[in-house]
Amino acid sequence: MPLLGGIRPPIAVLCVLILALAGLTAKVLGPSGEPVVPKAVLSSQKHFAEDGAIALRASIDERITDLRRTVAALNAGKPAEPEQVLSDLGRTYQKWTGTTILDLKSGDVLAARGERIPLAWLDKEVLTGKHALAPRMVRLETGDVRLMTMAVLDFEDRPQQLLIASNSLSVPAINLGPFRTMAVVAQDGEVLATAGFEQSEALNSDKQREELSFLQKQMSSLSEQAAEHTAEHPVSAKEPGSRGYPGVSGTLLGDDYNGRVATAGYASLASSDPEEKKSVAAGLGLTVVAMLPVVQQQGGVGPDRELFGLIAAGALVVLGLLAAAVLWMSVQRPLLRLFLESRRLARGDLTRPVSVPRWGEAARVGTALERLRGQLGGPGGTDGAPGGKVRLGLRVPLAVTAVLLLLWCVPVGLLLNRTDGSVSVPATMVNDQRDRTDLVADRVRRALNEAQADLVSTSRLIDVGDPDATAARLKDALREHTRYQALYVVDDTGEVVARAGGDPHDWSDGKDLPLIRVSGKGEKKPVIQAGAPVPEHKGTTLVGEVRVEFLNSLLKRPGLGEVRVVNADAETLAASGGFLAFEDLPNNALPDLVRAGNVPVGAGPVENGLLLRDGGVTVAAAAPFSGGGVASDIGWTVVSWQDAEHFQITPYEREDRSVLAGLLGLAAIVVCLGWVYLVVARPLRALAAGAEKLADGDLKTVHYPRYQDEVGAIVRSLELIRQQLQARRQNQARRAAEPRLGAGGR
């Protein structure tokens, strides 16, 4: 009879899984030495490069968008002289290295500001066609590369004029931290700009100059590799289903020098929403590379660690063999014996007694078979009632098997390789947490400065005497600038003259009040307002309310944990996750970190990072707003923190591997023992009840096999025995009735 299921497959699968898990345990818990550079450090460099790419992309896109919006506003207003246009542009936005206005018809330069812009690259293809006026990179005579942005000034009754603004492709003005360098790389691998390298003249020894030369060569080599990787499509460059940074990013490992290994992260410039494809900077083919020399770790593995993995694997094999032996002795062997005995009785072999197992459902079935043998007329058989001896079921061996395997799974998963607050975290991780937090603070500060600068630009186009035209202008501005939730003009009495968007909030015009302020205590969300005085209307202010969701989107960065923007009192104003308006920071040490960061040191407040060991290991950092613009002195700070257990460092990786091994063992227990319980234990219990009913004289109930296995074979044998007993009883009744019929005939 072919056995398609039964007790043998789950026991065999359990043995195979135990051996496979033992081999995996010996591998992952054994010789897993310290890597040359921890994965956490490499991932941090990748995230740093992504942050730099986001900052560069946002900077380029902002410059292009601001120029185009300004020109569109100028074209909609009264004609202005070229000198006045460049003067207002430079006063509103201090972001271009040079600006020039020339007459499109004659090619004459009408006005110029900043560095001289070469015009030899201007041709018909630049000004006409499908890609007319598209930004492009141009190399100056000095060898530097500039991004040229163009827009047409089309005043009424005047010839068309071309406004050209150039800006550098330099590394974003962010804090790189000690020893880190960053580069902007073109598609062909050429390094366009670098930051972080010391000048060779400032070095004190030939050894330092030699190290500087080594790092510069490493940057060139790694930049070429990064350019090759970022040339791939973002979808094909990532693992299937992975998300995160929309562009291509990754890590590279360079050569070592003087005990330090050059590690690098790279990221291509990508739109925040690639499906919309609205980023001009994302189409320039630029890549940001962040390089950091890291102290090389010793990757040796001691014999105790290898022996440790072998001992854990050997213990699993021993316990697994014991568990399989329990199942074989208590379940498989009795079940196979019952299968043979039931088939023998069904064939009519009643000469010898049934071999009854000692306990459990198998014993109940064996006793019932012995009674049935007596009822069929077997010699020495008994058809009496079974004894009252209580027998344990198959749940006991299953429980014993589970306990044997849990003796390995529980200690390995819950006790082995456990970490505590004494775990050593690389100093690089603390430094990167601090520097990346400062980078996020710079992004938020620049975004607020941009918001206020846009208001200044819009305020020059407002005619307070025409409320309807002002309201229309505000609606257009609100549609173009998605960072605002409301725009309104307030006069010197605090009355709203014109508005667009949501309901306005109070705005007080005071000399000591900042142009960017926050209010709304007691409300669901804080109210963040930015203001710009309207020219030629004293006391009148254009106010824009910045959406909190816009600030929240700037804080969401992978590998940085929880990020929040707090005021001087350490109250939350924005967060990367959910938050309550003006709620306190969750850790008592974080407010102290905020206050320490706002203490003036030297030129001003500085960012700070620390390692908290309070029931666990937490890396935290705080970066106050610093730099330039109206948002630099509003007293806000960006705070970030994350549990070190999320880092890919060896102690936590070993702990995760131990937990994984325990969970895999638990899964094997659930699958295999659950298989035995569902396919063997429950049908066998039903079989025992049916066999006892049959032995008690129930010949009407038909026995149907549920599975094509040992239990099903025994059920089929019982059905044959039932039919034999039924036929035997009918024959006995017929013989008993024949004499009476004959006597009645005489």
XYZ file of C-alpha atoms in Angstrom:
746
model
C 0.000 0.000 0.000
C 1.536 3.383 -0.923
C 1.758 5.620 2.138
C 1.218 9.211 1.031
C 1.394 10.623 4.548
C 1.407 9.287 8.054
C 3.964 9.518 10.802
C 7.131 9.021 8.786
C 7.248 12.301 6.768
C 6.972 14.727 9.733
C 9.639 12.849 11.690
C 11.907 12.806 8.640
C 11.290 16.516 8.014
C 12.006 17.254 11.686
C 15.334 15.450 11.452
C 16.266 17.298 8.251
C 15.324 20.671 9.744
C 17.306 19.973 12.894
C 20.405 19.017 10.918
C 20.027 22.088 8.684
C 19.549 24.353 11.697
C 22.557 22.775 13.385
C 24.717 23.510 10.356
C 23.404 27.065 10.197
C 24.058 27.500 13.908
C 27.633 26.287 13.589
C 28.165 28.806 10.797
C 26.491 31.958 12.140
C 27.254 31.492 15.842
C 30.750 30.237 15.226
C 33.452 31.835 13.073
C 31.791 35.210 12.499
C 34.666 37.539 13.190
C 34.802 41.303 13.305
C 34.672 42.804 9.807
C 37.335 45.238 8.710
C 34.693 47.993 8.765
C 31.357 47.480 10.544
C 28.326 47.449 8.277
C 26.813 50.219 10.382
C 29.703 52.538 9.531
C 29.365 51.800 5.807
C 25.605 52.355 5.920
C 26.151 55.632 7.725
C 28.445 56.848 4.938
C 25.771 55.955 2.387
C 23.139 57.892 4.329
C 25.525 60.833 4.617
C 26.018 60.846 0.845
C 22.235 60.657 0.368
C 21.781 63.650 2.656
C 24.402 65.558 0.690
C 22.720 64.643 -2.597
C 19.348 65.784 -1.271
C 20.841 69.080 -0.090
C 22.567 69.683 -3.450
C 19.497 68.725 -5.453
C 17.242 70.946 -3.346
C 19.706 73.838 -3.612
C 19.925 73.604 -7.409
C 16.172 73.194 -7.846
C 15.465 76.112 -5.525
C 17.795 78.402 -7.453
C 16.242 77.457 -10.776
C 12.691 77.757 -9.461
C 13.326 81.084 -7.751
C 14.797 82.579 -10.910
C 11.907 81.418 -13.078
C 9.275 82.587 -10.592
C 10.947 85.961 -10.233
C 11.090 86.451 -14.012
C 7.465 85.370 -14.375
C 6.447 87.905 -11.730
C 8.508 90.615 -13.420
C 6.935 89.862 -16.797
C 3.490 90.219 -15.235
C 4.342 93.628 -13.728
C 5.624 96.945 -14.945
C 8.797 97.060 -17.075
C 11.997 97.454 -15.077
C 15.507 98.448 -16.019
C 18.132 95.659 -16.216
C 20.249 97.208 -13.472
C 17.217 97.415 -11.179
C 16.248 93.814 -11.941
C 19.681 92.474 -10.984
C 19.854 94.713 -7.933
C 16.489 93.498 -6.591
C 17.364 89.904 -7.458
C 20.645 90.035 -5.585
C 19.082 91.755 -2.598
C 16.330 89.151 -2.315
C 18.321 85.980 -3.054
C 22.025 85.796 -2.225
C 22.593 82.517 -4.025
C 24.117 83.205 -7.457
C 27.800 83.669 -8.219
C 26.985 85.889 -11.178
C 24.012 87.314 -13.080
C 23.829 88.875 -16.515
C 21.099 90.391 -18.714
C 21.694 90.635 -22.451
C 19.647 91.725 -25.425
C 18.507 88.665 -27.359
C 18.436 90.489 -30.692
C 21.793 92.209 -30.599
C 23.561 90.044 -28.019
C 24.756 93.110 -26.077
C 25.224 92.816 -22.321
C 22.797 95.221 -20.622
C 23.748 94.577 -16.986
C 25.953 92.230 -14.979
C 26.576 91.385 -11.324
C 29.120 89.104 -9.642
C 31.614 86.997 -11.540
C 31.834 87.356 -15.300
C 29.711 84.858 -17.221
C 31.239 83.641 -20.502
C 28.859 83.728 -23.439
C 30.683 81.588 -25.991
C 28.473 78.591 -25.165
C 25.292 80.454 -26.192
C 24.083 79.301 -29.574
C 20.881 78.586 -31.443
C 20.425 75.171 -29.858
C 20.479 76.714 -26.379
C 17.816 79.297 -27.197
C 15.510 77.271 -29.459
C 14.262 73.761 -29.885
C 12.861 71.175 -27.526
C 15.399 71.857 -24.792
C 15.425 75.631 -25.137
C 16.624 77.528 -22.054
C 17.336 74.260 -20.235
C 19.971 74.649 -17.486
C 23.382 73.380 -18.486
C 26.848 73.046 -17.046
C 29.564 75.310 -18.474
C 33.269 75.257 -17.698
C 34.897 78.627 -16.999
C 38.365 79.705 -18.061
C 39.578 78.950 -14.539
C 38.534 75.314 -14.926
C 35.593 75.588 -12.531
C 32.196 74.321 -13.628
C 29.097 76.489 -13.283
C 25.424 75.698 -13.761
C 23.819 78.265 -16.046
C 20.124 78.988 -15.587
C 18.247 81.128 -18.115
C 14.919 82.921 -18.333
C 13.469 85.425 -20.820
C 12.390 88.898 -19.705
C 9.511 89.842 -21.991
C 8.394 93.359 -21.102
C 5.743 95.123 -23.133
C 7.058 97.455 -25.848
C 10.639 96.292 -25.243
C 12.906 93.775 -26.985
C 13.229 90.410 -25.306
C 16.070 90.107 -22.818
C 17.827 86.993 -21.556
C 18.591 86.725 -17.846
C 21.437 84.313 -17.091
C 22.353 83.287 -13.541
C 25.313 81.094 -12.732
C 25.862 79.139 -9.571
C 28.581 76.750 -8.563
C 28.218 72.997 -8.270
C 30.160 73.021 -5.036
C 29.538 70.695 -2.130
C 26.607 71.932 -0.038
C 27.660 74.135 2.855
C 27.167 71.463 5.488
C 29.202 70.284 8.432
C 31.261 67.335 7.244
C 32.776 66.616 10.629
C 36.399 65.676 11.246
C 38.292 63.745 8.551
C 35.313 63.415 6.191
C 35.534 64.679 2.622
C 32.820 65.085 0.028
C 32.871 65.473 -3.732
C 30.452 66.302 -6.527
C 31.088 63.986 -9.472
C 30.027 64.232 -13.118
C 28.716 61.364 -15.235
C 32.167 60.510 -16.553
C 33.636 60.274 -13.048
C 35.298 63.690 -13.105
C 35.410 65.356 -9.704
C 33.803 68.788 -10.136
C 34.173 70.026 -6.575
C 35.464 68.782 -3.243
C 35.268 69.847 0.365
C 37.032 68.692 3.493
C 40.557 68.274 2.139
C 43.198 70.256 3.940
C 45.528 72.439 1.953
C 48.962 70.874 1.623
C 50.559 74.180 2.620
C 48.837 73.998 6.003
C 50.277 70.577 6.815
C 53.274 70.311 9.083
C 55.072 67.204 7.851
C 55.765 65.175 4.748
C 53.879 62.239 6.272
C 50.713 64.324 6.480
C 51.161 65.475 2.909
C 51.635 61.871 1.828
C 48.406 60.895 3.583
C 46.607 63.813 1.933
C 47.854 62.654 -1.465
C 46.633 59.126 -0.704
C 43.171 60.382 0.250
C 42.911 62.518 -2.877
C 43.801 59.543 -5.054
C 41.261 57.427 -3.197
C 38.585 60.054 -3.774
C 39.320 60.076 -7.514
C 39.245 56.281 -7.706
C 36.090 55.898 -5.629
C 34.390 58.705 -7.570
C 34.963 56.859 -10.846
C 33.477 53.693 -9.345
C 30.522 55.630 -7.959
C 29.825 57.213 -11.356
C 29.717 53.747 -12.936
C 27.275 52.487 -10.301
C 24.977 55.509 -10.485
C 24.742 55.127 -14.263
C 22.378 52.210 -13.620
C 18.633 52.652 -13.427
C 17.424 53.073 -9.822
C 15.026 50.143 -10.185
C 17.631 47.673 -11.463
C 20.288 48.916 -9.031
C 18.225 47.993 -5.978
C 16.998 44.730 -4.598
C 13.432 43.831 -5.624
C 10.908 45.493 -3.347
C 13.401 47.799 -1.648
C 12.528 51.425 -1.134
C 14.263 54.244 0.672
C 16.321 56.723 -1.323
C 14.718 57.231 -4.767
C 18.060 57.425 -6.575
C 21.013 55.061 -6.778
C 23.076 54.871 -3.613
C 25.540 52.470 -2.061
C 28.883 52.026 -0.337
C 32.431 51.479 -1.484
C 35.541 50.253 0.291
C 38.908 51.655 -0.699
C 42.488 50.925 0.249
C 44.016 51.239 3.691
C 46.769 53.556 4.806
C 48.417 53.750 8.214
C 45.782 51.522 9.820
C 42.771 53.364 8.362
C 40.516 52.185 5.549
C 38.927 54.604 3.088
C 35.155 54.066 3.194
C 32.785 55.917 0.913
C 29.086 56.322 0.346
C 27.665 57.577 -2.928
C 24.255 58.808 -4.073
C 22.983 60.167 -7.348
C 20.861 63.287 -7.413
C 17.249 62.160 -7.603
C 13.859 63.788 -7.411
C 11.995 63.419 -4.150
C 9.139 62.028 -6.255
C 10.672 60.336 -9.332
C 7.257 59.645 -10.864
C 6.607 63.368 -11.242
C 10.084 63.994 -12.748
C 10.030 67.681 -11.838
C 13.595 67.954 -10.603
C 15.976 69.690 -13.005
C 18.969 68.833 -10.840
C 18.137 65.126 -11.031
C 18.694 65.222 -14.791
C 22.205 66.644 -14.618
C 23.788 63.247 -13.950
C 25.612 64.369 -10.799
C 26.706 62.118 -7.949
C 27.713 62.986 -4.404
C 30.491 60.922 -2.817
C 31.248 61.079 0.915
C 34.545 59.519 2.015
C 35.750 58.860 5.551
C 38.908 57.023 6.621
C 37.966 54.558 9.368
C 40.282 52.777 11.775
C 40.683 49.196 10.612
C 39.333 46.609 13.028
C 41.014 43.335 13.781
C 38.910 40.629 12.208
C 40.441 37.577 13.852
C 38.293 34.873 15.376
C 39.467 32.974 18.410
C 39.162 29.194 18.718
C 36.707 29.661 21.586
C 34.213 31.299 19.224
C 34.488 28.463 16.688
C 34.154 25.893 19.472
C 31.179 27.820 20.795
C 29.276 27.411 17.542
C 30.127 23.712 17.323
C 28.946 23.106 20.893
C 25.623 24.849 20.216
C 25.139 22.847 17.008
C 26.114 19.586 18.721
C 23.646 20.210 21.549
C 20.889 20.739 18.982
C 21.764 17.511 17.187
C 21.722 15.516 20.441
C 18.388 16.966 21.588
C 16.959 16.566 18.105
C 17.934 12.899 17.964
C 16.355 12.343 21.386
C 13.176 14.066 20.212
C 13.073 11.955 17.041
C 13.694 8.817 19.115
C 10.760 9.702 21.380
C 8.471 10.109 18.382
C 9.756 6.910 16.808
C 9.335 4.795 19.940
C 6.057 6.248 21.207
C 4.244 7.035 17.974
C 5.711 5.522 14.823
C 6.561 1.982 16.003
C 3.237 1.350 17.837
C 1.309 2.771 14.906
C 3.068 0.567 12.370
C 2.510 -2.461 14.638
C -1.214 -1.698 14.829
C -1.312 -1.342 11.065
C 0.136 -4.840 10.629
C -2.137 -6.352 13.296
C -5.295 -4.794 11.868
C -4.428 -5.987 8.379
C -3.793 -9.501 9.711
C -7.205 -9.612 11.399
C -8.919 -8.233 8.316
C -7.397 -11.062 6.264
C -8.796 -13.621 8.693
C -5.595 -14.592 10.538
C -6.946 -15.016 14.093
C -4.520 -17.623 15.362
C -2.370 -15.429 17.656
C -3.307 -12.608 20.025
C -2.939 -8.988 19.039
C 0.264 -7.324 20.222
C -1.174 -4.481 22.315
C 1.017 -1.366 22.815
C 1.620 -0.293 26.375
C -0.157 3.047 26.526
C -1.999 5.815 24.731
C -4.482 5.696 21.929
C -2.458 2.904 20.362
C -3.132 0.753 23.454
C -6.842 1.500 23.223
C -6.877 0.490 19.563
C -4.839 -2.645 20.294
C -7.186 -3.691 23.119
C -10.188 -3.130 20.853
C -8.565 -5.246 18.121
C -7.943 -8.053 20.593
C -11.613 -7.976 21.623
C -12.634 -7.984 17.982
C -10.386 -11.000 17.391
C -12.298 -12.850 20.105
C -15.613 -11.778 18.627
C -14.474 -13.132 15.271
C -13.800 -16.494 16.910
C -10.098 -16.306 17.462
C -8.677 -18.872 19.944
C -8.092 -17.485 23.417
C -9.681 -14.144 22.530
C -11.951 -12.199 24.797
C -14.913 -10.119 23.812
C -15.527 -8.642 27.238
C -15.380 -4.953 28.261
C -11.982 -3.268 28.471
C -10.326 -2.666 31.777
C -10.566 0.632 33.598
C -6.844 1.427 33.396
C -6.214 5.055 32.490
C -3.790 5.443 29.616
C -1.986 8.614 28.523
C -2.476 9.837 24.971
C -0.134 10.915 22.193
C -0.104 14.462 23.570
C 2.461 13.329 26.135
C 5.196 12.278 23.665
C 4.482 15.369 21.599
C 4.886 17.513 24.704
C 8.088 15.677 25.651
C 9.454 16.245 22.137
C 8.563 19.930 22.307
C 10.229 20.285 25.706
C 13.425 18.622 24.452
C 13.668 21.030 21.541
C 12.684 24.028 23.665
C 15.581 23.208 25.964
C 17.741 24.397 23.077
C 15.564 27.072 21.475
C 14.798 29.082 24.612
C 18.382 29.480 25.912
C 19.730 30.182 22.441
C 17.025 32.698 21.538
C 16.641 34.466 24.888
C 19.903 34.017 26.787
C 22.709 33.514 24.287
C 24.778 36.506 23.091
C 22.568 38.979 24.933
C 23.706 42.592 24.946
C 23.438 45.227 27.639
C 24.361 48.851 28.201
C 28.065 48.081 28.004
C 28.094 47.414 24.244
C 30.905 49.249 22.496
C 29.572 51.555 19.773
C 32.025 52.929 17.180
C 32.768 56.610 17.743
C 32.086 57.131 14.048
C 28.404 56.388 14.633
C 28.131 59.092 17.288
C 29.962 61.580 15.076
C 27.796 60.735 12.072
C 24.629 61.097 14.144
C 25.783 64.576 15.176
C 26.872 65.645 11.696
C 23.744 64.322 9.978
C 21.578 66.057 12.563
C 23.406 69.292 11.798
C 22.759 68.660 8.108
C 19.015 68.254 8.757
C 19.060 71.436 10.841
C 20.700 73.230 7.930
C 18.007 71.934 5.561
C 15.191 73.140 7.819
C 16.882 76.516 8.352
C 17.394 76.990 4.616
C 13.783 75.986 3.933
C 12.527 78.631 6.358
C 14.876 81.203 4.846
C 13.574 80.298 1.395
C 10.001 80.636 2.637
C 10.686 84.127 3.948
C 12.626 85.090 0.800
C 9.690 83.999 -1.359
C 7.442 86.231 0.728
C 9.830 89.140 0.200
C 9.746 88.530 -3.549
C 5.949 88.280 -3.575
C 5.500 91.351 -1.347
C 7.056 93.581 -4.033
C 4.271 92.616 -6.433
C 1.398 93.367 -4.052
C -0.808 96.403 -4.516
C -2.432 96.937 -1.131
C -4.811 99.495 -2.633
C -6.426 96.775 -4.782
C -7.624 93.977 -2.439
C -9.064 91.863 -5.259
C -5.835 91.887 -7.252
C -3.868 91.190 -4.062
C -6.077 88.198 -3.233
C -5.607 86.840 -6.751
C -1.842 87.280 -6.447
C -1.876 85.436 -3.108
C -3.873 82.557 -4.602
C -1.338 82.204 -7.405
C 1.538 82.279 -4.928
C -0.160 79.711 -2.707
C -0.625 77.423 -5.691
C 3.045 77.714 -6.648
C 4.498 77.426 -3.131
C 3.197 74.237 -1.556
C 5.055 74.912 1.687
C 2.348 77.380 2.795
C -1.077 76.573 4.166
C -2.233 80.210 4.204
C -1.117 83.606 2.883
C -2.546 86.908 4.051
C -1.710 90.609 4.215
C -1.968 92.330 7.600
C -2.022 96.124 8.012
C -0.570 98.150 10.871
C -3.695 97.588 13.010
C -3.537 93.789 12.683
C -6.482 93.679 10.295
C -6.344 91.167 7.429
C -6.525 93.068 4.142
C -6.401 90.094 1.759
C -6.011 86.360 2.222
C -5.742 82.991 0.505
C -5.802 79.477 1.919
C -6.699 78.582 5.508
C -7.889 80.786 8.335
C -5.329 83.434 9.330
C -3.869 83.758 12.836
C -2.891 86.868 14.742
C 0.258 88.683 13.678
C 1.762 91.445 15.791
C 4.052 93.984 14.178
C 6.820 94.690 16.680
C 10.425 95.698 16.310
C 11.652 93.000 18.700
C 9.583 90.206 17.175
C 11.327 87.905 14.648
C 10.097 87.536 11.099
C 9.690 83.791 11.735
C 7.707 82.914 14.816
C 5.596 80.105 16.244
C 2.347 80.125 18.192
C -0.677 77.931 18.736
C -0.152 76.462 22.202
C -3.174 74.414 23.154
C -4.048 73.663 19.539
C -3.560 70.406 17.658
C -0.676 71.740 15.571
C 1.775 74.578 16.081
C 1.315 77.642 13.896
C 4.555 78.583 12.132
C 4.458 82.040 10.553
C 6.917 83.899 8.340
C 6.524 87.555 7.479
C 7.835 90.068 4.965
C 7.131 93.808 5.127
C 5.321 95.186 2.084
C 7.451 97.926 0.460
C 6.124 101.494 0.582
C 3.413 100.505 3.092
C 4.729 100.939 6.614
C 3.256 98.462 9.083
C 1.796 96.240 6.358
C 3.143 92.696 6.305
C 2.716 89.709 4.039
C 2.406 86.652 6.296
C 2.729 83.040 5.254
C 1.887 80.098 7.484
C 4.267 77.211 6.838
C 2.688 73.794 6.891
C 3.967 71.574 9.690
C 3.768 68.620 7.304
C 6.298 70.367 5.080
C 8.795 70.568 7.941
C 8.027 66.977 8.937
C 8.935 65.794 5.444
C 12.371 67.409 5.780
C 13.079 65.410 8.947
C 12.427 61.914 7.606
C 15.820 60.411 6.927
C 16.717 56.698 7.074
C 19.335 55.683 9.593
C 18.775 58.735 11.811
C 16.025 57.450 14.099
C 13.524 59.864 15.630
C 14.091 63.489 14.578
C 12.362 66.526 16.051
C 12.499 70.309 15.816
C 12.176 71.969 19.218
C 12.141 75.562 20.430
C 14.359 77.099 23.097
C 12.260 75.415 25.816
C 12.765 71.971 24.223
C 9.106 71.795 23.137
C 8.307 69.892 19.949
C 7.368 71.890 16.845
C 7.829 69.240 14.147
C 8.848 65.584 14.064
C 9.649 62.774 11.660
C 6.921 60.697 13.350
C 3.713 61.476 15.181
C 3.818 64.113 17.907
C 1.701 66.444 20.004
C 2.148 70.174 19.613
C 4.648 71.573 22.119
C 5.134 68.242 23.847
C 8.327 67.606 25.815
C 11.127 65.352 24.656
C 10.777 61.744 25.884
C 14.224 61.405 27.456
C 15.332 63.562 30.367
C 18.840 63.872 28.909
C 17.633 65.341 25.610
C 16.525 68.755 27.010
C 19.949 69.108 28.634
C 21.507 68.308 25.276
C 19.378 71.021 23.652
C 20.397 73.587 26.268
C 24.061 72.613 25.925
C 23.880 73.051 22.165
C 22.494 76.585 22.508
C 25.300 77.777 24.776
C 27.386 80.257 22.757
C 30.857 78.862 22.132
C 33.292 80.886 20.074
C 31.421 82.098 17.015
C 28.105 80.688 18.211
C 26.219 77.546 19.292
C 27.509 74.205 18.046
C 26.057 70.768 17.517
C 26.576 68.052 20.134
C 26.340 64.278 20.189
C 26.471 61.786 23.017
C 25.948 58.142 23.917
C 23.230 57.443 26.503
C 23.520 54.255 28.553
C 20.303 54.087 30.540
C 18.810 50.604 30.369
C 20.151 50.378 26.827
C 22.373 52.234 24.416
C 21.020 55.321 22.653
C 22.858 57.637 20.285
C 21.544 61.204 20.441
C 22.498 64.519 18.883
C 21.299 68.117 18.889
C 22.074 70.785 16.298
C 20.886 74.379 16.863
C 20.111 76.610 13.918
C 23.243 78.463 12.847
C 24.463 80.056 9.688
C 22.677 82.893 7.955
C 19.238 84.181 7.157
C 16.306 85.211 9.288
C 15.900 81.664 10.676
C 19.369 81.506 12.213
C 18.518 83.285 15.467
C 15.011 82.043 16.271
C 16.335 79.591 18.900
C 15.239 76.342 17.265
C 17.158 73.070 17.504
C 16.972 69.775 15.648
C 17.237 66.761 17.976
C 17.669 63.146 16.884
C 18.087 59.877 18.718
C 17.976 56.169 17.957
C 18.637 52.900 19.737
C 22.058 51.479 19.027
C 20.504 48.030 18.654
C 19.462 49.115 15.172
C 23.124 49.419 14.203
C 24.741 46.633 12.212
C 27.608 46.041 14.620
C 28.915 42.639 15.694
C 27.390 42.356 19.217
C 23.896 43.153 17.969
C 24.321 40.991 14.881
C 25.279 38.034 17.084
C 22.270 38.666 19.267
C 20.011 38.833 16.225
C 21.497 35.595 14.894
C 20.867 33.862 18.202
C 17.279 35.075 18.262
C 16.855 33.958 14.647
C 18.225 30.495 15.452
C 15.820 30.174 18.378
C 12.889 31.299 16.246
C 13.810 28.853 13.485
C 13.908 26.049 16.036
C 10.540 27.149 17.371
C 9.159 27.191 13.834
C 10.410 23.628 13.294
C 8.643 22.561 16.499
C 5.375 24.177 15.496
C 5.439 22.858 11.928
C 6.519 19.274 12.561
C 4.721 18.602 15.835
C 1.652 20.414 14.577
C 1.832 18.186 11.521
C 1.974 15.072 13.717
C -0.880 16.316 15.879
C -3.195 17.180 12.992
C -2.427 14.219 10.726
C -1.770 11.457 13.285
C -2.811 12.310 16.848
C -6.338 13.567 16.205
C -7.255 10.871 13.634
C -5.777 8.219 15.953
C -7.907 9.450 18.848
C -10.984 9.245 16.640
C -9.857 5.786 15.514
C -9.532 4.619 19.123
C -13.056 5.792 19.918
C -14.437 4.104 16.794
C -12.596 0.850 17.500
C -13.948 0.727 21.049
C -17.503 1.334 19.823
C -17.084 -1.434 17.284
C -15.775 -3.761 19.974
C -18.780 -2.816 22.137
C -21.136 -4.023 19.399
C -21.771 -0.967 17.210
C -21.984 -2.624 13.794
C -24.034 0.091 12.116
C -21.423 2.866 12.016
C -19.425 2.726 8.817
C -15.692 3.583 9.171
C -14.318 5.853 6.460
C -10.549 6.534 6.204
C -9.671 10.213 6.260
C -6.065 9.994 4.997
C -4.088 7.527 2.890
C -1.664 6.664 5.697
C -1.213 4.205 8.558
C -4.257 5.458 10.455
C -6.334 5.328 7.290
C -5.175 1.748 6.643
C -6.224 0.731 10.169
C -9.629 2.385 9.615
C -10.087 0.386 6.408
C -9.199 -2.807 8.280
C -11.760 -1.949 10.962
C -14.380 -1.500 8.283
C -13.550 -4.964 6.890
C -13.735 -6.411 10.420
C -17.096 -4.685 10.926
C -18.406 -6.255 7.755
C -17.099 -9.689 8.869
C -18.745 -9.309 12.284
C -21.971 -8.233 10.633
C -21.887 -11.245 8.309
C -20.991 -13.544 11.227
C -23.913 -12.247 13.272
C -26.294 -12.697 10.328
C -25.084 -16.297 9.817
C -25.540 -17.050 13.513
C -29.048 -15.627 13.421
C -29.860 -17.676 10.300
C -28.609 -20.942 11.903
C -30.585 -20.239 15.044
C -33.753 -19.709 12.997
C -33.476 -22.858 10.763
C -34.523 -25.543 13.392
C -37.621 -23.591 14.338
C -38.662 -23.342 10.734
C -38.234 -27.133 10.230
C -40.183 -28.056 13.385
C -43.070 -25.845 12.381
C -43.245 -27.643 8.970
C -43.955 -31.129 10.534
